[in-house]
mmCIF file of C-alpha atoms and ligand atoms in Angstrom:
data_model
loop_
_atom_site.group_PDB
_atom_site.id
_atom_site.type_symbol
_atom_site.label_atom_id
_atom_site.label_comp_id
_atom_site.label_asym_id
_atom_site.label_seq_id
_atom_site.Cartn_x
_atom_site.Cartn_y
_atom_site.Cartn_z
ATOM 1 C CA MET V 1 0.457 0.514 0.139
ATOM 2 C CA GLN V 2 3.004 2.597 1.211
ATOM 3 C CA VAL V 3 5.089 1.363 -1.626
ATOM 4 C CA GLY V 4 2.801 0.641 -4.973
ATOM 5 C CA VAL V 5 -0.507 3.044 -5.884
ATOM 6 C CA ASN V 6 1.729 4.694 -2.185
ATOM 7 C CA LEU V 7 -2.430 4.917 -0.512
ATOM 8 C CA GLN V 8 -3.398 8.405 0.541
ATOM 9 C CA PRO V 9 -6.063 8.250 3.411
ATOM 10 C CA GLY V 10 -8.963 8.734 2.607
ATOM 11 C CA GLN V 11 -8.262 7.692 -1.218
ATOM 12 C CA ASN V 12 -11.308 5.006 -2.639
ATOM 13 C CA VAL V 13 -9.335 1.477 -4.140
ATOM 14 C CA ILE V 14 -9.752 -0.034 -7.470
ATOM 15 C CA LEU V 15 -9.064 -3.928 -6.956
ATOM 16 C CA LEU V 16 -9.025 -5.903 -9.618
ATOM 17 C CA ALA V 17 -8.438 -9.979 -9.095
ATOM 18 C CA PRO V 18 -8.778 -13.393 -10.878
ATOM 19 C CA ALA V 19 -12.006 -15.144 -9.512
ATOM 20 C CA THR V 20 -8.741 -17.917 -8.437
ATOM 21 C CA GLN V 21 -7.397 -15.277 -5.744
ATOM 22 C CA VAL V 22 -10.494 -13.971 -3.682
ATOM 23 C CA GLY V 23 -7.567 -15.065 -0.411
ATOM 24 C CA ALA V 24 -5.474 -12.610 -2.012
ATOM 25 C CA ALA V 25 -7.690 -9.729 -2.482
ATOM 26 C CA ARG V 26 -9.253 -9.700 1.043
ATOM 27 C CA ALA V 27 -5.891 -9.225 2.451
ATOM 28 C CA VAL V 28 -5.825 -6.503 0.170
ATOM 29 C CA ALA V 29 -8.878 -5.021 0.800
ATOM 30 C CA ARG V 30 -7.991 -5.693 5.023
ATOM 31 C CA ALA V 31 -4.586 -2.986 3.986
ATOM 32 C CA ALA V 32 -5.953 -0.803 1.895
ATOM 33 C CA TYR V 33 -8.526 -0.417 4.921
ATOM 34 C CA ALA V 34 -6.237 -0.226 7.319
ATOM 35 C CA ALA V 35 -4.413 2.356 5.569
ATOM 36 C CA GLY V 36 -6.748 4.610 5.618
ATOM 37 C CA ALA V 37 -9.451 3.282 1.873
ATOM 38 C CA ARG V 38 -12.550 5.160 2.227
ATOM 39 C CA ASN V 39 -14.413 2.313 -0.477
ATOM 40 C CA VAL V 40 -12.330 -0.868 -1.578
ATOM 41 C CA ARG V 41 -14.567 -2.235 -4.587
ATOM 42 C CA THR V 42 -13.642 -4.977 -5.946
ATOM 43 C CA LEU V 43 -14.022 -6.380 -9.262
ATOM 44 C CA PHE V 44 -13.381 -10.344 -10.655
ATOM 45 C CA ASN V 45 -12.855 -11.614 -13.571
ATOM 46 C CA ASP V 46 -13.111 -15.736 -13.636
ATOM 47 C CA GLU V 47 -9.995 -16.854 -16.366
ATOM 48 C CA VAL V 48 -12.847 -20.306 -16.788
ATOM 49 C CA ILE V 49 -15.514 -17.591 -17.844
ATOM 50 C CA GLU V 50 -12.542 -15.991 -20.122
ATOM 51 C CA ARG V 51 -12.326 -18.301 -21.731
ATOM 52 C CA ILE V 52 -15.432 -19.776 -22.771
ATOM 53 C CA GLY V 53 -16.680 -17.196 -24.291
ATOM 54 C CA LEU V 54 -13.467 -16.577 -26.684
ATOM 55 C CA GLU V 55 -14.724 -20.323 -27.807
ATOM 56 C CA MET V 56 -17.937 -20.213 -27.538
ATOM 57 C CA ALA V 57 -19.503 -16.645 -27.987
ATOM 58 C CA PRO V 58 -21.300 -15.556 -31.730
ATOM 59 C CA GLU V 59 -17.248 -14.373 -34.098
ATOM 60 C CA ASP V 60 -19.629 -10.887 -34.546
ATOM 61 C CA ALA V 61 -19.607 -10.033 -30.753
ATOM 62 C CA LEU V 62 -15.909 -10.776 -29.632
ATOM 63 C CA GLY V 63 -14.648 -7.083 -30.228
ATOM 64 C CA GLU V 64 -17.339 -6.191 -27.485
ATOM 65 C CA PHE V 65 -16.456 -4.364 -24.412
ATOM 66 C CA PRO V 66 -18.713 -3.616 -21.627
ATOM 67 C CA LYS V 67 -19.337 0.558 -22.041
ATOM 68 C CA TRP V 68 -20.175 0.722 -18.488
ATOM 69 C CA LEU V 69 -17.468 -0.803 -17.169
ATOM 70 C CA ALA V 70 -14.892 1.454 -19.809
ATOM 71 C CA ASP V 71 -16.828 4.449 -18.390
ATOM 72 C CA GLY V 72 -16.546 3.106 -14.906
ATOM 73 C CA LEU V 73 -12.785 2.742 -14.632
ATOM 74 C CA LEU V 74 -12.808 6.188 -16.598
ATOM 75 C CA GLN V 75 -14.456 7.625 -13.539
ATOM 76 C CA GLU V 76 -12.835 6.433 -10.802
ATOM 77 C CA ALA V 77 -9.605 7.218 -11.999
ATOM 78 C CA GLU V 78 -10.683 10.758 -12.722
ATOM 79 C CA GLY V 79 -12.206 10.676 -9.559
ATOM 80 C CA ASN V 80 -8.852 9.980 -7.668
ATOM 81 C CA ALA V 81 -8.961 6.264 -7.211
ATOM 82 C CA ALA V 82 -5.781 4.381 -7.261
ATOM 83 C CA LEU V 83 -6.368 1.208 -9.219
ATOM 84 C CA LEU V 84 -4.699 -2.167 -7.438
ATOM 85 C CA SER V 85 -4.457 -5.483 -9.944
ATOM 86 C CA ILE V 86 -3.453 -8.245 -8.926
ATOM 87 C CA ILE V 87 -2.453 -10.872 -11.288
ATOM 88 C CA GLY V 88 -1.594 -14.097 -10.874
ATOM 89 C CA GLY V 89 -3.888 -16.722 -13.941
ATOM 90 C CA ASP V 90 -2.734 -19.365 -16.560
ATOM 91 C CA PRO V 91 -0.511 -18.389 -18.156
ATOM 92 C CA GLU V 92 -2.088 -20.814 -20.805
ATOM 93 C CA ASN V 93 -4.982 -19.812 -20.432
ATOM 94 C CA LEU V 94 -6.273 -19.059 -23.724
ATOM 95 C CA LYS V 95 -3.787 -21.925 -25.537
ATOM 96 C CA GLY V 96 -5.527 -22.901 -28.780
ATOM 97 C CA VAL V 97 -8.055 -20.191 -28.838
ATOM 98 C CA PRO V 98 -7.328 -19.658 -32.617
ATOM 99 C CA PRO V 99 -5.245 -15.729 -31.614
ATOM 100 C CA ALA V 100 -7.681 -14.115 -34.433
ATOM 101 C CA ARG V 101 -10.369 -14.187 -31.805
ATOM 102 C CA ILE V 102 -8.257 -13.174 -28.410
ATOM 103 C CA THR V 103 -7.139 -10.412 -30.755
ATOM 104 C CA ALA V 104 -10.698 -9.379 -31.561
ATOM 105 C CA ALA V 105 -11.314 -9.396 -27.866
ATOM 106 C CA HIS V 106 -8.005 -7.497 -26.794
ATOM 107 C CA ARG V 107 -8.613 -4.679 -29.594
ATOM 108 C CA GLY V 108 -12.185 -4.263 -28.663
ATOM 109 C CA ALA V 109 -11.313 -4.106 -24.631
ATOM 110 C CA GLN V 110 -8.274 -1.967 -26.331
ATOM 111 C CA GLN V 111 -10.339 0.102 -28.006
ATOM 112 C CA ALA V 112 -13.310 0.602 -24.901
ATOM 113 C CA LEU V 113 -10.673 1.201 -22.657
ATOM 114 C CA GLN V 114 -8.325 3.630 -24.920
ATOM 115 C CA PRO V 115 -9.125 6.758 -22.196
ATOM 116 C CA PHE V 116 -8.287 4.975 -19.070
ATOM 117 C CA THR V 117 -4.845 3.281 -20.362
ATOM 118 C CA ARG V 118 -3.507 6.547 -21.361
ATOM 119 C CA LEU V 119 -4.681 8.317 -17.584
ATOM 120 C CA GLN V 120 -2.664 5.350 -16.968
ATOM 121 C CA MET V 121 0.316 5.684 -18.937
ATOM 122 C CA ALA V 122 1.189 8.814 -18.649
ATOM 123 C CA HIS V 123 0.549 7.817 -14.860
ATOM 124 C CA LYS V 124 -2.339 10.549 -13.548
ATOM 125 C CA VAL V 125 -4.235 7.488 -12.065
ATOM 126 C CA ALA V 126 -2.478 5.949 -9.192
ATOM 127 C CA TRP V 127 -2.298 1.921 -10.432
ATOM 128 C CA SER V 128 -0.026 -1.191 -9.237
ATOM 129 C CA LEU V 129 0.245 -4.222 -10.499
ATOM 130 C CA VAL V 130 1.206 -7.439 -7.859
ATOM 131 C CA ALA V 131 1.361 -10.961 -7.968
ATOM 132 C CA ALA V 132 -0.701 -13.624 -6.250
ATOM 133 C CA PRO V 133 -0.139 -17.608 -7.432
ATOM 134 C CA SER V 134 -2.899 -19.238 -8.841
ATOM 135 C CA PRO V 135 -3.063 -23.241 -8.614
ATOM 136 C CA ALA V 136 -2.055 -22.947 -12.291
ATOM 137 C CA TRP V 137 0.269 -20.791 -12.645
ATOM 138 C CA ALA V 138 2.306 -22.165 -10.143
ATOM 139 C CA HIS V 139 1.914 -25.191 -11.608
ATOM 140 C CA LYS V 140 3.120 -24.329 -15.240
ATOM 141 C CA VAL V 141 6.270 -23.004 -13.544
ATOM 142 C CA PHE V 142 7.065 -25.999 -11.339
ATOM 143 C CA PRO V 143 5.259 -28.425 -13.168
ATOM 144 C CA ASP V 144 7.125 -31.608 -10.619
ATOM 145 C CA LEU V 145 5.830 -29.842 -7.579
ATOM 146 C CA PRO V 146 2.497 -31.578 -6.260
ATOM 147 C CA GLU V 147 0.363 -28.376 -6.062
ATOM 148 C CA ASP V 148 0.033 -26.733 -2.861
ATOM 149 C CA GLU V 149 3.901 -27.640 -2.506
ATOM 150 C CA ALA V 150 4.723 -25.886 -5.887
ATOM 151 C CA VAL V 151 1.947 -22.369 -4.894
ATOM 152 C CA ALA V 152 4.176 -22.114 -2.174
ATOM 153 C CA LYS V 153 6.951 -22.001 -3.325
ATOM 154 C CA LEU V 154 6.091 -19.305 -5.897
ATOM 155 C CA TRP V 155 4.832 -17.735 -3.369
ATOM 156 C CA GLN V 156 7.936 -17.847 -2.042
ATOM 157 C CA ALA V 157 9.370 -16.738 -5.239
ATOM 158 C CA ILE V 158 7.040 -13.333 -5.507
ATOM 159 C CA LEU V 159 7.386 -12.810 -2.048
ATOM 160 C CA ARG V 160 12.209 -12.647 -2.918
ATOM 161 C CA THR V 161 11.785 -10.941 -6.009
ATOM 162 C CA SER V 162 9.534 -8.300 -5.333
ATOM 163 C CA ARG V 163 11.949 -7.928 -2.468
ATOM 164 C CA CYS V 164 9.411 -8.425 0.394
ATOM 165 C CA ASP V 165 10.720 -11.493 2.629
ATOM 166 C CA GLY V 166 13.421 -9.144 4.857
ATOM 167 C CA PRO V 167 11.942 -7.973 8.734
ATOM 168 C CA ASP V 168 11.584 -4.411 6.805
ATOM 169 C CA PRO V 169 9.985 -4.832 3.127
ATOM 170 C CA VAL V 170 9.296 -1.047 3.359
ATOM 171 C CA GLY V 171 12.352 -0.008 3.830
ATOM 172 C CA ALA V 172 13.987 -1.996 1.072
ATOM 173 C CA TRP V 173 12.054 -1.216 -1.170
ATOM 174 C CA HIS V 174 12.695 2.350 -0.580
ATOM 175 C CA GLN V 175 16.340 1.518 -0.733
ATOM 176 C CA HIS V 176 15.738 -0.307 -4.017
ATOM 177 C CA ILE V 177 14.272 2.678 -5.761
ATOM 178 C CA LYS V 178 17.249 4.707 -5.104
ATOM 179 C CA ASN V 179 19.434 2.392 -6.691
ATOM 180 C CA LEU V 180 17.425 2.598 -9.742
ATOM 181 C CA GLN V 181 16.723 6.546 -9.624
ATOM 182 C CA ALA V 182 20.885 6.785 -9.296
ATOM 183 C CA ARG V 183 20.921 4.737 -12.820
ATOM 184 C CA ARG V 184 18.223 7.156 -14.113
ATOM 185 C CA ASN V 185 20.628 10.192 -13.263
ATOM 186 C CA TRP V 186 23.747 8.736 -14.516
ATOM 187 C CA LEU V 187 21.888 7.541 -17.855
ATOM 188 C CA ASN V 188 20.083 11.349 -18.017
ATOM 189 C CA SER V 189 23.013 12.579 -17.404
ATOM 190 C CA LEU V 190 25.238 11.120 -20.364
ATOM 191 C CA GLY V 191 22.741 12.913 -22.829
ATOM 192 C CA ILE V 192 22.278 9.535 -25.560
ATOM 193 C CA ARG V 193 21.640 9.895 -29.247
ATOM 194 C CA ARG V 194 21.993 6.122 -29.799
ATOM 195 C CA LEU V 195 22.277 2.589 -28.374
ATOM 196 C CA HIS V 196 23.855 0.007 -29.652
ATOM 197 C CA TYR V 197 23.186 -2.877 -28.402
ATOM 198 C CA LYS V 198 25.556 -6.292 -29.837
ATOM 199 C CA SER V 199 25.160 -10.174 -29.079
ATOM 200 C CA PRO V 200 25.500 -13.625 -31.084
ATOM 201 C CA VAL V 201 22.441 -13.283 -32.046
ATOM 202 C CA THR V 202 21.174 -9.176 -31.244
ATOM 203 C CA ASP V 203 22.929 -6.082 -33.568
ATOM 204 C CA LEU V 204 20.381 -3.090 -33.264
ATOM 205 C CA THR V 205 20.580 0.283 -32.999
ATOM 206 C CA ILE V 206 18.151 2.359 -31.216
ATOM 207 C CA GLU V 207 18.373 6.857 -31.396
ATOM 208 C CA LEU V 208 17.283 8.566 -28.496
ATOM 209 C CA PRO V 209 14.253 11.224 -28.523
ATOM 210 C CA LYS V 210 15.988 14.558 -28.132
ATOM 211 C CA THR V 211 14.415 15.669 -25.176
ATOM 212 C CA HIS V 212 13.512 11.858 -24.021
ATOM 213 C CA GLN V 213 13.858 10.361 -20.304
ATOM 214 C CA TRP V 214 15.182 7.597 -18.460
ATOM 215 C CA VAL V 215 12.449 6.995 -15.707
ATOM 216 C CA ALA V 216 12.716 3.974 -12.691
ATOM 217 C CA SER V 217 10.418 3.242 -10.041
ATOM 218 C CA GLY V 218 8.725 5.369 -7.976
ATOM 219 C CA GLN V 219 9.827 8.736 -9.578
ATOM 220 C CA GLN V 220 5.590 8.271 -11.556
ATOM 221 C CA ARG V 221 4.443 11.550 -9.935
ATOM 222 C CA ALA V 222 2.146 12.795 -12.442
ATOM 223 C CA VAL V 223 -0.326 12.272 -9.194
ATOM 224 C CA GLY V 224 1.320 13.711 -7.302
ATOM 225 C CA TYR V 225 2.971 11.415 -5.487
ATOM 226 C CA PRO V 226 5.439 8.810 -5.955
ATOM 227 C CA THR V 227 4.477 5.143 -6.534
ATOM 228 C CA SER V 228 5.503 2.407 -8.183
ATOM 229 C CA PRO V 229 3.517 0.456 -11.437
ATOM 230 C CA ASN V 230 4.859 -2.335 -11.113
ATOM 231 C CA ILE V 231 5.939 -4.447 -7.555
ATOM 232 C CA PRO V 232 8.310 -5.915 -8.620
ATOM 233 C CA THR V 233 10.500 -4.085 -10.653
ATOM 234 C CA GLU V 234 14.094 -3.848 -12.133
ATOM 235 C CA GLU V 235 13.693 -1.744 -14.888
ATOM 236 C CA VAL V 236 15.383 1.912 -15.883
ATOM 237 C CA PHE V 237 13.225 2.680 -19.178
ATOM 238 C CA THR V 238 13.031 5.648 -22.026
ATOM 239 C CA LEU V 239 11.437 5.614 -25.774
ATOM 240 C CA PRO V 240 12.689 4.799 -28.286
ATOM 241 C CA GLU V 241 12.549 7.340 -31.346
ATOM 242 C CA ARG V 242 10.485 6.117 -33.629
ATOM 243 C CA THR V 243 11.279 6.089 -36.987
ATOM 244 C CA GLY V 244 15.416 5.865 -35.375
ATOM 245 C CA VAL V 245 15.833 1.381 -34.677
ATOM 246 C CA ASN V 246 17.496 -0.807 -37.374
ATOM 247 C CA GLY V 247 19.165 -4.423 -37.094
ATOM 248 C CA THR V 248 18.148 -7.540 -36.099
ATOM 249 C CA LEU V 249 17.320 -9.369 -33.181
ATOM 250 C CA ARG V 250 16.254 -12.398 -31.248
ATOM 251 C CA SER V 251 13.971 -12.340 -28.033
ATOM 252 C CA THR V 252 16.248 -14.156 -24.957
ATOM 253 C CA ARG V 253 13.010 -15.782 -22.338
ATOM 254 C CA ASN V 254 9.291 -16.764 -24.124
ATOM 255 C CA LEU V 255 6.942 -14.631 -23.042
ATOM 256 C CA SER V 256 2.841 -15.199 -21.959
ATOM 257 C CA TYR V 257 1.256 -13.119 -23.967
ATOM 258 C CA SER V 258 -2.529 -12.671 -23.834
ATOM 259 C CA GLY V 259 -2.979 -16.218 -22.194
ATOM 260 C CA GLN V 260 -0.477 -17.383 -25.424
ATOM 261 C CA ILE V 261 3.424 -18.420 -25.077
ATOM 262 C CA ILE V 262 5.201 -16.869 -27.262
ATOM 263 C CA ASP V 263 9.071 -17.908 -27.863
ATOM 264 C CA GLY V 264 12.167 -16.957 -30.287
ATOM 265 C CA ILE V 265 10.702 -14.274 -31.140
ATOM 266 C CA GLU V 266 13.383 -12.126 -34.508
ATOM 267 C CA ILE V 267 12.445 -9.133 -35.614
ATOM 268 C CA THR V 268 14.074 -7.332 -37.832
ATOM 269 C CA PHE V 269 13.315 -3.002 -38.260
ATOM 270 C CA ALA V 270 14.786 -1.065 -40.948
ATOM 271 C CA MET V 271 14.343 2.896 -40.183
ATOM 272 C CA GLY V 272 11.680 1.832 -36.609
ATOM 273 C CA ARG V 273 9.644 -0.299 -38.651
ATOM 274 C CA ILE V 274 9.187 -4.350 -38.215
ATOM 275 C CA VAL V 275 10.225 -5.307 -41.277
ATOM 276 C CA ASP V 276 10.125 -8.910 -40.564
ATOM 277 C CA PHE V 277 9.412 -11.261 -38.123
ATOM 278 C CA HIS V 278 9.445 -14.590 -36.556
ATOM 279 C CA ALA V 279 9.088 -16.903 -33.653
ATOM 280 C CA ALA V 280 9.799 -20.573 -32.682
ATOM 281 C CA GLN V 281 6.495 -20.650 -30.953
ATOM 282 C CA GLY V 282 3.585 -18.351 -31.042
ATOM 283 C CA GLU V 283 4.132 -16.925 -33.834
ATOM 284 C CA ASP V 284 -0.374 -16.153 -35.331
ATOM 285 C CA ALA V 285 -0.197 -14.265 -31.614
ATOM 286 C CA LEU V 286 3.548 -12.470 -32.490
ATOM 287 C CA ARG V 287 1.635 -11.818 -36.280
ATOM 288 C CA GLN V 288 -1.641 -10.621 -34.022
ATOM 289 C CA VAL V 289 0.094 -7.718 -31.700
ATOM 290 C CA ILE V 290 2.111 -6.831 -34.771
ATOM 291 C CA GLU V 291 -0.745 -6.275 -36.557
ATOM 292 C CA THR V 292 -2.702 -4.241 -34.605
ATOM 293 C CA ASP V 293 -2.709 -1.010 -36.457
ATOM 294 C CA GLU V 294 0.340 0.878 -37.772
ATOM 295 C CA GLY V 295 2.274 2.142 -33.703
ATOM 296 C CA SER V 296 2.253 -1.678 -33.240
ATOM 297 C CA HIS V 297 4.790 -2.064 -36.333
ATOM 298 C CA TYR V 298 7.105 -0.033 -33.707
ATOM 299 C CA LEU V 299 8.657 0.334 -30.467
ATOM 300 C CA GLY V 300 7.595 2.249 -27.792
ATOM 301 C CA GLU V 301 10.243 1.384 -25.204
ATOM 302 C CA VAL V 302 13.465 0.314 -24.376
ATOM 303 C CA ALA V 303 14.841 -0.725 -21.199
ATOM 304 C CA LEU V 304 17.479 -1.934 -19.123
ATOM 305 C CA VAL V 305 17.603 -4.327 -16.637
ATOM 306 C CA PRO V 306 20.845 -7.068 -15.762
ATOM 307 C CA VAL V 307 21.014 -10.287 -15.647
ATOM 308 C CA ASP V 308 22.397 -9.918 -12.216
ATOM 309 C CA SER V 309 18.836 -8.743 -10.494
ATOM 310 C CA PRO V 310 17.345 -10.673 -8.365
ATOM 311 C CA ILE V 311 14.554 -12.215 -10.698
ATOM 312 C CA SER V 312 17.540 -12.929 -13.203
ATOM 313 C CA GLU V 313 19.384 -15.564 -10.303
ATOM 314 C CA SER V 314 16.665 -16.852 -8.917
ATOM 315 C CA GLY V 315 16.700 -19.013 -12.783
ATOM 316 C CA ILE V 316 13.192 -19.235 -12.666
ATOM 317 C CA LEU V 317 10.985 -18.494 -15.486
ATOM 318 C CA PHE V 318 7.845 -16.852 -14.101
ATOM 319 C CA TYR V 319 5.849 -17.588 -18.005
ATOM 320 C CA ASN V 320 4.749 -13.940 -16.499
ATOM 321 C CA THR V 321 5.578 -10.334 -18.187
ATOM 322 C CA LEU V 322 5.954 -8.434 -14.884
ATOM 323 C CA PHE V 323 7.991 -10.916 -13.632
ATOM 324 C CA ASP V 324 9.689 -12.154 -17.335
ATOM 325 C CA GLU V 325 10.588 -8.350 -18.183
ATOM 326 C CA ASN V 326 12.882 -7.567 -15.193
ATOM 327 C CA ALA V 327 14.670 -10.500 -15.610
ATOM 328 C CA SER V 328 16.028 -8.962 -18.803
ATOM 329 C CA CYS V 329 16.717 -6.336 -20.317
ATOM 330 C CA HIS V 330 13.467 -5.529 -22.994
ATOM 331 C CA LEU V 331 11.903 -4.189 -25.231
ATOM 332 C CA ALA V 332 8.238 -3.407 -26.003
ATOM 333 C CA ILE V 333 6.715 -3.466 -29.544
ATOM 334 C CA GLY V 334 3.656 -0.186 -29.084
ATOM 335 C CA ALA V 335 2.499 3.016 -27.042
ATOM 336 C CA ALA V 336 5.503 4.632 -25.110
ATOM 337 C CA TYR V 337 4.500 6.242 -21.996
ATOM 338 C CA PRO V 338 5.231 9.615 -22.201
ATOM 339 C CA THR V 339 6.538 10.807 -19.194
ATOM 340 C CA CYS V 340 9.623 9.103 -20.718
ATOM 341 C CA LEU V 341 9.717 12.480 -21.747
ATOM 342 C CA THR V 342 10.632 15.679 -20.253
ATOM 343 C CA ASP V 343 9.139 17.975 -21.765
ATOM 344 C CA ALA V 344 5.565 15.341 -21.005
ATOM 345 C CA ALA V 345 3.526 18.122 -19.421
ATOM 346 C CA ASP V 346 3.020 19.680 -23.118
ATOM 347 C CA VAL V 347 1.351 16.046 -24.706
ATOM 348 C CA HIS V 348 -1.573 16.324 -25.212
ATOM 349 C CA SER V 349 -2.835 13.968 -28.694
ATOM 350 C CA ASP V 350 -1.101 11.033 -29.951
ATOM 351 C CA GLU V 351 0.402 14.018 -32.498
ATOM 352 C CA ASP V 352 2.230 15.791 -29.698
ATOM 353 C CA LEU V 353 3.833 12.718 -28.785
ATOM 354 C CA LEU V 354 4.201 11.711 -32.324
ATOM 355 C CA ALA V 355 5.844 15.292 -32.441
ATOM 356 C CA ARG V 356 8.028 14.146 -30.412
ATOM 357 C CA GLY V 357 9.586 10.840 -31.649
ATOM 358 C CA GLY V 358 7.248 9.324 -29.512
ATOM 359 C CA ASN V 359 5.480 5.877 -30.549
ATOM 360 C CA VAL V 360 1.435 5.186 -30.242
ATOM 361 C CA SER V 361 -0.320 2.310 -30.965
ATOM 362 C CA LEU V 362 -3.797 0.136 -28.663
ATOM 363 C CA THR V 363 -0.798 -2.262 -27.739
ATOM 364 C CA HIS V 364 1.827 -2.624 -25.662
ATOM 365 C CA MET V 365 3.725 -5.394 -24.971
ATOM 366 C CA ASP V 366 7.129 -5.822 -23.397
ATOM 367 C CA PHE V 367 9.910 -9.319 -25.449
ATOM 368 C CA MET V 368 12.668 -9.592 -23.391
ATOM 369 C CA ILE V 369 16.317 -9.715 -25.896
ATOM 370 C CA GLY V 370 18.576 -9.479 -22.185
ATOM 371 C CA SER V 371 21.423 -12.072 -21.872
ATOM 372 C CA ASP V 372 24.657 -12.638 -20.440
ATOM 373 C CA ASP V 373 26.601 -12.253 -23.693
ATOM 374 C CA LEU V 374 24.485 -9.047 -24.694
ATOM 375 C CA ASP V 375 27.577 -5.185 -24.629
ATOM 376 C CA ILE V 376 25.694 -1.714 -25.205
ATOM 377 C CA THR V 377 26.981 0.849 -25.409
ATOM 378 C CA ALA V 378 25.633 4.380 -26.218
ATOM 379 C CA GLU V 379 26.987 7.151 -28.283
ATOM 380 C CA THR V 380 26.095 10.657 -26.932
ATOM 381 C CA ALA V 381 25.595 13.626 -28.081
ATOM 382 C CA SER V 382 29.058 14.649 -28.098
ATOM 383 C CA GLY V 383 29.887 11.914 -29.701
ATOM 384 C CA ALA V 384 31.566 10.238 -27.602
ATOM 385 C CA GLU V 385 30.936 6.344 -26.882
ATOM 386 C CA THR V 386 30.104 4.842 -23.322
ATOM 387 C CA PRO V 387 29.675 1.394 -22.236
ATOM 388 C CA ILE V 388 26.402 0.914 -20.688
ATOM 389 C CA PHE V 389 26.594 -2.969 -20.067
ATOM 390 C CA ARG V 390 28.702 -5.280 -20.357
ATOM 391 C CA ALA V 391 28.161 -8.823 -20.479
ATOM 392 C CA GLY V 392 24.638 -8.529 -19.479
ATOM 393 C CA ARG V 393 25.508 -6.508 -16.823
ATOM 394 C CA TRP V 394 25.508 -2.306 -15.478
ATOM 395 C CA ALA V 395 29.226 -1.288 -17.504
ATOM 396 C CA ALA V 396 29.785 1.413 -14.300
ATOM 397 C CA PRO V 397 28.515 0.955 -10.542
ATOM 398 C CA ILE V 398 26.297 2.699 -8.652
ATOM 399 C CA GLU V 399 26.868 6.901 -8.464
ATOM 400 C CA GLY V 400 24.575 7.536 -5.556
HETATM 401 ZN ZN1 LIG J 501 9.157 -2.656 -19.411
HETATM 402 ZN ZN1 LIG J 502 6.883 -2.121 -21.553
#
């Protein structure tokens, strides 16, 4: 409560949770009231019914998203409620459902929720994602363990990687945020013009917009106070120049997106646009993402995470982007965060964001490209070359 949405006394809380996570939702509600919440309202979603709908609803109904729900969320966000999502469903809930049907539903939801998502991406609403394991998720991560052991082990991994397993989790979190912000300050002091990613499977150049800034958790304070939208988080991130990405990459960890596994992504970029792509697994799902709209052919996020992060060192593949993206350098296809611009306050429309080099899309899909043989070198405004990552780790120690 203090570090995620950073609940302010008297604030309403909208809690979004999978139906399998009733216990965690009740615990969160209790903690929210104890921290001064006014009202906690909970929206449960049952992923089994979601799947049944995707299999059985008429084709032309898939893209319909209830207006009352989109309007309600927007109204709460505009009314300064804090939005806390518990995630942790089955990473393969939608396995076998035709990707086109998933995309139709996904796109309908993205379109209906766009006004709300805009507020979220501009951090004009306090929001945070946290995780609680469902049996299905735990089984996917630890397939050889009995269900209760798998769930217990996944809980342990979540608490450890979220820095919640020590005597003073809030203090540990604040120290962690301080370290991330020191990294951010260093990156911002360099005045980076271009990043060059080089590994045996990736050779990619990413230009950064003139008014880009690196952002770390705890800094998302457009709401007026610091929040941490993701728990855990290990990233320092910014936005790429929309048309300034060139070269090829290969993803290094598989990912679960919209209930489908995508693995072994290979992408070629020319002047920012994706001109060729493949995936060893889930290529159809990847195609659906890339073909969402024009903006989904471009990148919207560049995030740096060392291979010695606690999530990475846990050696666990979580099949959940909240965790896996924080084990590895990642990029995102789709929308950019306007808060990654120094002049974010002047961004009022898609055109404003595009004019500053930022990308606009209905979608935002993170995928991982970090590895212990990845080097990242920056070219700064003065033309100097500065090592940022060597062998998958920060090239310089933290300067507080
Ligand atoms: Zn990220
Ligand atoms: Zn992202």
